[in-house]
Structures are given as structure tokens and as C-alpha cells.
Amino acid sequence: MKQEDYQCSFTAAIGPEEAIEHISDVSAWWAKKLEGCTRLLHDVFTVHFGDTFVSFEITGLVPGRKLEWLVTDCYLHWINDKQEWTGTRIVWEVEAAGDQTRIHMRHEGLVPSAECFADCRQGWDHHIKDSLLKYMEEEVGIPE
């Protein structure tokens, strides 16, 4: 049986380079409490949500095409395996689709058997489909 990573896709009325720039502006759409840098290859950053935190390293960057974040540490306070995301990877891929851009996000390792899958899927859905899309189209996200 093949495990399926969490995935989410949407289309926005901006260019691919702008899409990568908006994704990289993490505090504008995901987490207001952020430490570190979120723009260049090998930058490291940490997002905080109350007692929860997740630390990343940018391990892949192809301008206007792809962005990869490796989870290097985390503390997910509401589940038993508080380190469940450590070692998982967030992969963003963008491509032009006429005068819009198709954005696809995959959280490699966030699978249905993961303890936090239901809660994390709901959180990602909100942050990506609501906040990031709004930020891309209206320049105003809904960060936590």
C-alpha cells in the first residue's frame, strides 16, 4: 500500500517568480512569529504557534520554479510524537498557466498514518488555500 503525502494546488493571478517570492514571505501568510531568514538557499527559519514551533532549512531553490524546505526540528505540543515533522520536507512547485501560475505544495512525510495528519491537513488547507492565495491576489494574507 502506497502512502500519500499531503498535497495542495491552486492557481493565482501572478507570475511564477512572484509566486515564489510570496511563498518565501512566510510571516505574511503563515506565521507572524518567525525567526530567521526565508529567502535564500540554506537560510534557516523557525515559525512559532503558541507552544508549537517548526524549524526549517531551505534546501532547494530554483527561482520561478521550485522551493524546498527541510524540517530540521519541531515541537508539536498537542500530539504524542512531538517531533513528528522532523525530517519531513515541504516542496513547492510553480509553473506558468497562461496569464496565471499554478502552485503545487507537497508535504513529504505528512501521510494519513501520521498522528497529526487530520489536524495538519486542516491547518495547511487554511494557510495555503485561504491565506497564501489571498496574499498572492490581494497582498494581504491571514497569518497566525
PDB file of C-alpha atoms in Angstrom:
ATOM      1  CA  MET A   1       0.000   0.000   0.000  1.00  0.00           C
ATOM      2  CA  LYS A   2       1.457   3.354  -1.058  1.00  0.00           C
ATOM      3  CA  GLN A   3       1.389   6.193   1.458  1.00  0.00           C
ATOM      4  CA  GLU A   4       0.219   9.539   0.139  1.00  0.00           C
ATOM      5  CA  ASP A   5       1.834  12.776   1.240  1.00  0.00           C
ATOM      6  CA  TYR A   6      -0.363  15.803   1.913  1.00  0.00           C
ATOM      7  CA  GLN A   7      -0.697  17.870  -1.281  1.00  0.00           C
ATOM      8  CA  CYS A   8      -2.453  21.085  -2.218  1.00  0.00           C
ATOM      9  CA  SER A   9      -2.701  23.007  -5.500  1.00  0.00           C
ATOM     10  CA  PHE A  10      -4.219  26.278  -6.621  1.00  0.00           C
ATOM     11  CA  THR A  11      -3.914  28.879  -9.370  1.00  0.00           C
ATOM     12  CA  ALA A  12      -3.147  32.545  -8.743  1.00  0.00           C
ATOM     13  CA  ALA A  13      -3.188  35.597 -10.985  1.00  0.00           C
ATOM     14  CA  ILE A  14       0.539  36.374 -10.590  1.00  0.00           C
ATOM     15  CA  GLY A  15       3.761  35.313 -12.304  1.00  0.00           C
ATOM     16  CA  PRO A  16       5.898  32.317 -11.221  1.00  0.00           C
ATOM     17  CA  GLU A  17       8.710  34.495  -9.826  1.00  0.00           C
ATOM     18  CA  GLU A  18       6.197  36.489  -7.780  1.00  0.00           C
ATOM     19  CA  ALA A  19       4.647  33.238  -6.531  1.00  0.00           C
ATOM     20  CA  ILE A  20       7.998  32.038  -5.150  1.00  0.00           C
ATOM     21  CA  GLU A  21       8.565  35.476  -3.568  1.00  0.00           C
ATOM     22  CA  HIS A  22       5.150  35.353  -1.889  1.00  0.00           C
ATOM     23  CA  ILE A  23       5.672  31.784  -0.620  1.00  0.00           C
ATOM     24  CA  SER A  24       9.030  32.909   0.804  1.00  0.00           C
ATOM     25  CA  ASP A  25       7.362  35.776   2.708  1.00  0.00           C
ATOM     26  CA  VAL A  26       6.259  33.292   5.393  1.00  0.00           C
ATOM     27  CA  SER A  27       5.286  35.872   8.032  1.00  0.00           C
ATOM     28  CA  ALA A  28       2.804  37.481   5.619  1.00  0.00           C
ATOM     29  CA  TRP A  29       0.674  34.351   5.138  1.00  0.00           C
ATOM     30  CA  TRP A  30       1.574  31.647   7.679  1.00  0.00           C
ATOM     31  CA  ALA A  31       3.155  32.702  10.976  1.00  0.00           C
ATOM     32  CA  LYS A  32       3.623  36.214  12.337  1.00  0.00           C
ATOM     33  CA  LYS A  33       6.074  34.843  14.931  1.00  0.00           C
ATOM     34  CA  LEU A  34       9.082  33.972  12.819  1.00  0.00           C
ATOM     35  CA  GLU A  35      12.823  33.913  13.475  1.00  0.00           C
ATOM     36  CA  GLY A  36      15.489  33.738  10.785  1.00  0.00           C
ATOM     37  CA  CYS A  37      15.549  34.305   7.036  1.00  0.00           C
ATOM     38  CA  THR A  38      13.216  32.765   4.473  1.00  0.00           C
ATOM     39  CA  ARG A  39      14.528  33.781   1.041  1.00  0.00           C
ATOM     40  CA  LEU A  40      17.863  32.195   0.064  1.00  0.00           C
ATOM     41  CA  LEU A  41      19.233  28.677  -0.316  1.00  0.00           C
ATOM     42  CA  HIS A  42      20.379  27.363   3.107  1.00  0.00           C
ATOM     43  CA  ASP A  43      18.531  30.093   5.033  1.00  0.00           C
ATOM     44  CA  VAL A  44      17.094  28.750   8.281  1.00  0.00           C
ATOM     45  CA  PHE A  45      13.906  29.907   9.960  1.00  0.00           C
ATOM     46  CA  THR A  46      11.532  28.913  12.738  1.00  0.00           C
ATOM     47  CA  VAL A  47       7.803  29.546  12.924  1.00  0.00           C
ATOM     48  CA  HIS A  48       6.014  29.664  16.292  1.00  0.00           C
ATOM     49  CA  PHE A  49       2.372  28.977  17.135  1.00  0.00           C
ATOM     50  CA  GLY A  50       1.976  29.203  20.915  1.00  0.00           C
ATOM     51  CA  ASP A  51       3.865  26.223  22.373  1.00  0.00           C
ATOM     52  CA  THR A  52       4.396  24.724  18.913  1.00  0.00           C
ATOM     53  CA  PHE A  53       7.407  25.535  16.734  1.00  0.00           C
ATOM     54  CA  VAL A  54       8.819  24.212  13.460  1.00  0.00           C
ATOM     55  CA  SER A  55      12.357  24.921  12.205  1.00  0.00           C
ATOM     56  CA  PHE A  56      13.321  24.721   8.531  1.00  0.00           C
ATOM     57  CA  GLU A  57      16.308  24.943   6.234  1.00  0.00           C
ATOM     58  CA  ILE A  58      15.789  25.983   2.626  1.00  0.00           C
ATOM     59  CA  THR A  59      17.412  23.037   0.821  1.00  0.00           C
ATOM     60  CA  GLY A  60      16.259  23.721  -2.723  1.00  0.00           C
ATOM     61  CA  LEU A  61      15.581  26.871  -4.709  1.00  0.00           C
ATOM     62  CA  VAL A  62      15.031  27.245  -8.441  1.00  0.00           C
ATOM     63  CA  PRO A  63      13.826  30.834  -8.992  1.00  0.00           C
ATOM     64  CA  GLY A  64      10.366  30.940 -10.515  1.00  0.00           C
ATOM     65  CA  ARG A  65      10.029  27.136 -10.417  1.00  0.00           C
ATOM     66  CA  LYS A  66      10.685  25.313  -7.144  1.00  0.00           C
ATOM     67  CA  LEU A  67      11.327  25.784  -3.430  1.00  0.00           C
ATOM     68  CA  GLU A  68      12.139  23.088  -0.843  1.00  0.00           C
ATOM     69  CA  TRP A  69      12.139  23.348   2.943  1.00  0.00           C
ATOM     70  CA  LEU A  70      13.539  20.601   5.192  1.00  0.00           C
ATOM     71  CA  VAL A  71      12.090  20.397   8.719  1.00  0.00           C
ATOM     72  CA  THR A  72      15.172  20.280  10.956  1.00  0.00           C
ATOM     73  CA  ASP A  73      13.392  20.428  14.321  1.00  0.00           C
ATOM     74  CA  CYS A  74       9.896  20.799  15.703  1.00  0.00           C
ATOM     75  CA  TYR A  75       7.743  20.620  18.788  1.00  0.00           C
ATOM     76  CA  LEU A  76       4.099  19.793  18.089  1.00  0.00           C
ATOM     77  CA  HIS A  77       2.669  20.246  21.577  1.00  0.00           C
ATOM     78  CA  TRP A  78      -0.746  18.635  21.016  1.00  0.00           C
ATOM     79  CA  ILE A  79       0.354  15.141  19.884  1.00  0.00           C
ATOM     80  CA  ASN A  80       2.343  12.306  21.475  1.00  0.00           C
ATOM     81  CA  ASP A  81       5.163  12.324  18.890  1.00  0.00           C
ATOM     82  CA  LYS A  82       6.105  15.961  19.308  1.00  0.00           C
ATOM     83  CA  GLN A  83       8.919  15.577  16.726  1.00  0.00           C
ATOM     84  CA  GLU A  84       6.683  14.040  14.048  1.00  0.00           C
ATOM     85  CA  TRP A  85       7.526  16.622  11.362  1.00  0.00           C
ATOM     86  CA  THR A  86      11.318  16.450  11.896  1.00  0.00           C
ATOM     87  CA  GLY A  87      12.915  15.129   8.715  1.00  0.00           C
ATOM     88  CA  THR A  88       9.858  15.833   6.549  1.00  0.00           C
ATOM     89  CA  ARG A  89      10.121  18.112   3.547  1.00  0.00           C
ATOM     90  CA  ILE A  90       7.866  20.827   2.098  1.00  0.00           C
ATOM     91  CA  VAL A  91       8.157  21.071  -1.694  1.00  0.00           C
ATOM     92  CA  TRP A  92       6.651  23.999  -3.607  1.00  0.00           C
ATOM     93  CA  GLU A  93       6.456  23.832  -7.414  1.00  0.00           C
ATOM     94  CA  VAL A  94       5.157  26.640  -9.610  1.00  0.00           C
ATOM     95  CA  GLU A  95       4.548  26.888 -13.330  1.00  0.00           C
ATOM     96  CA  ALA A  96       3.014  29.406 -15.677  1.00  0.00           C
ATOM     97  CA  ALA A  97      -0.522  28.602 -16.797  1.00  0.00           C
ATOM     98  CA  GLY A  98      -1.426  31.271 -19.356  1.00  0.00           C
ATOM     99  CA  ASP A  99      -1.584  34.583 -17.517  1.00  0.00           C
ATOM    100  CA  GLN A 100      -1.717  32.808 -14.150  1.00  0.00           C
ATOM    101  CA  THR A 101       0.527  30.500 -12.152  1.00  0.00           C
ATOM    102  CA  ARG A 102      -0.221  27.021 -10.878  1.00  0.00           C
ATOM    103  CA  ILE A 103       1.175  26.461  -7.362  1.00  0.00           C
ATOM    104  CA  HIS A 104       1.552  22.936  -6.009  1.00  0.00           C
ATOM    105  CA  MET A 105       2.677  22.146  -2.457  1.00  0.00           C
ATOM    106  CA  ARG A 106       3.564  18.678  -1.188  1.00  0.00           C
ATOM    107  CA  HIS A 107       4.487  17.906   2.435  1.00  0.00           C
ATOM    108  CA  GLU A 108       6.618  14.786   2.019  1.00  0.00           C
ATOM    109  CA  GLY A 109       6.208  12.623   5.112  1.00  0.00           C
ATOM    110  CA  LEU A 110       2.875  14.070   6.221  1.00  0.00           C
ATOM    111  CA  VAL A 111       0.854  10.954   5.417  1.00  0.00           C
ATOM    112  CA  PRO A 112      -2.558   9.670   6.569  1.00  0.00           C
ATOM    113  CA  SER A 113      -0.929   7.365   9.150  1.00  0.00           C
ATOM    114  CA  ALA A 114       0.801  10.344  10.838  1.00  0.00           C
ATOM    115  CA  GLU A 115      -0.599  11.225  14.249  1.00  0.00           C
ATOM    116  CA  CYS A 116      -1.177  14.872  13.302  1.00  0.00           C
ATOM    117  CA  PHE A 117      -2.433  14.227   9.748  1.00  0.00           C
ATOM    118  CA  ALA A 118      -6.060  15.353  10.220  1.00  0.00           C
ATOM    119  CA  ASP A 119      -5.161  18.498  12.185  1.00  0.00           C
ATOM    120  CA  CYS A 120      -2.174  19.335   9.984  1.00  0.00           C
ATOM    121  CA  ARG A 121      -4.152  18.812   6.763  1.00  0.00           C
ATOM    122  CA  GLN A 122      -6.807  21.205   8.051  1.00  0.00           C
ATOM    123  CA  GLY A 123      -4.130  23.739   9.036  1.00  0.00           C
ATOM    124  CA  TRP A 124      -2.294  23.532   5.705  1.00  0.00           C
ATOM    125  CA  ASP A 125      -5.569  23.806   3.793  1.00  0.00           C
ATOM    126  CA  HIS A 126      -6.374  27.045   5.607  1.00  0.00           C
ATOM    127  CA  HIS A 127      -2.901  28.562   5.379  1.00  0.00           C
ATOM    128  CA  ILE A 128      -2.477  27.713   1.687  1.00  0.00           C
ATOM    129  CA  LYS A 129      -5.956  27.904   0.154  1.00  0.00           C
ATOM    130  CA  ASP A 130      -7.120  30.848   2.235  1.00  0.00           C
ATOM    131  CA  SER A 131      -4.154  32.871   3.470  1.00  0.00           C
ATOM    132  CA  LEU A 132      -1.449  32.317   0.820  1.00  0.00           C
ATOM    133  CA  LEU A 133      -3.881  32.630  -2.082  1.00  0.00           C
ATOM    134  CA  LYS A 134      -5.316  35.830  -0.565  1.00  0.00           C
ATOM    135  CA  TYR A 135      -1.782  37.173  -0.091  1.00  0.00           C
ATOM    136  CA  MET A 136      -0.894  36.398  -3.702  1.00  0.00           C
ATOM    137  CA  GLU A 137      -4.009  38.005  -5.122  1.00  0.00           C
ATOM    138  CA  GLU A 138      -4.707  40.844  -2.666  1.00  0.00           C
ATOM    139  CA  GLU A 139      -1.313  41.406  -0.973  1.00  0.00           C
ATOM    140  CA  VAL A 140      -2.941  40.695   2.410  1.00  0.00           C
ATOM    141  CA  GLY A 141      -2.658  37.237   3.994  1.00  0.00           C
ATOM    142  CA  ILE A 142      -4.163  35.822   7.173  1.00  0.00           C
ATOM    143  CA  PRO A 143      -1.069  34.736   9.153  1.00  0.00           C
ATOM    144  CA  GLU A 144      -1.459  33.178  12.572  1.00  0.00           C
TER     145      GLU A 144
END
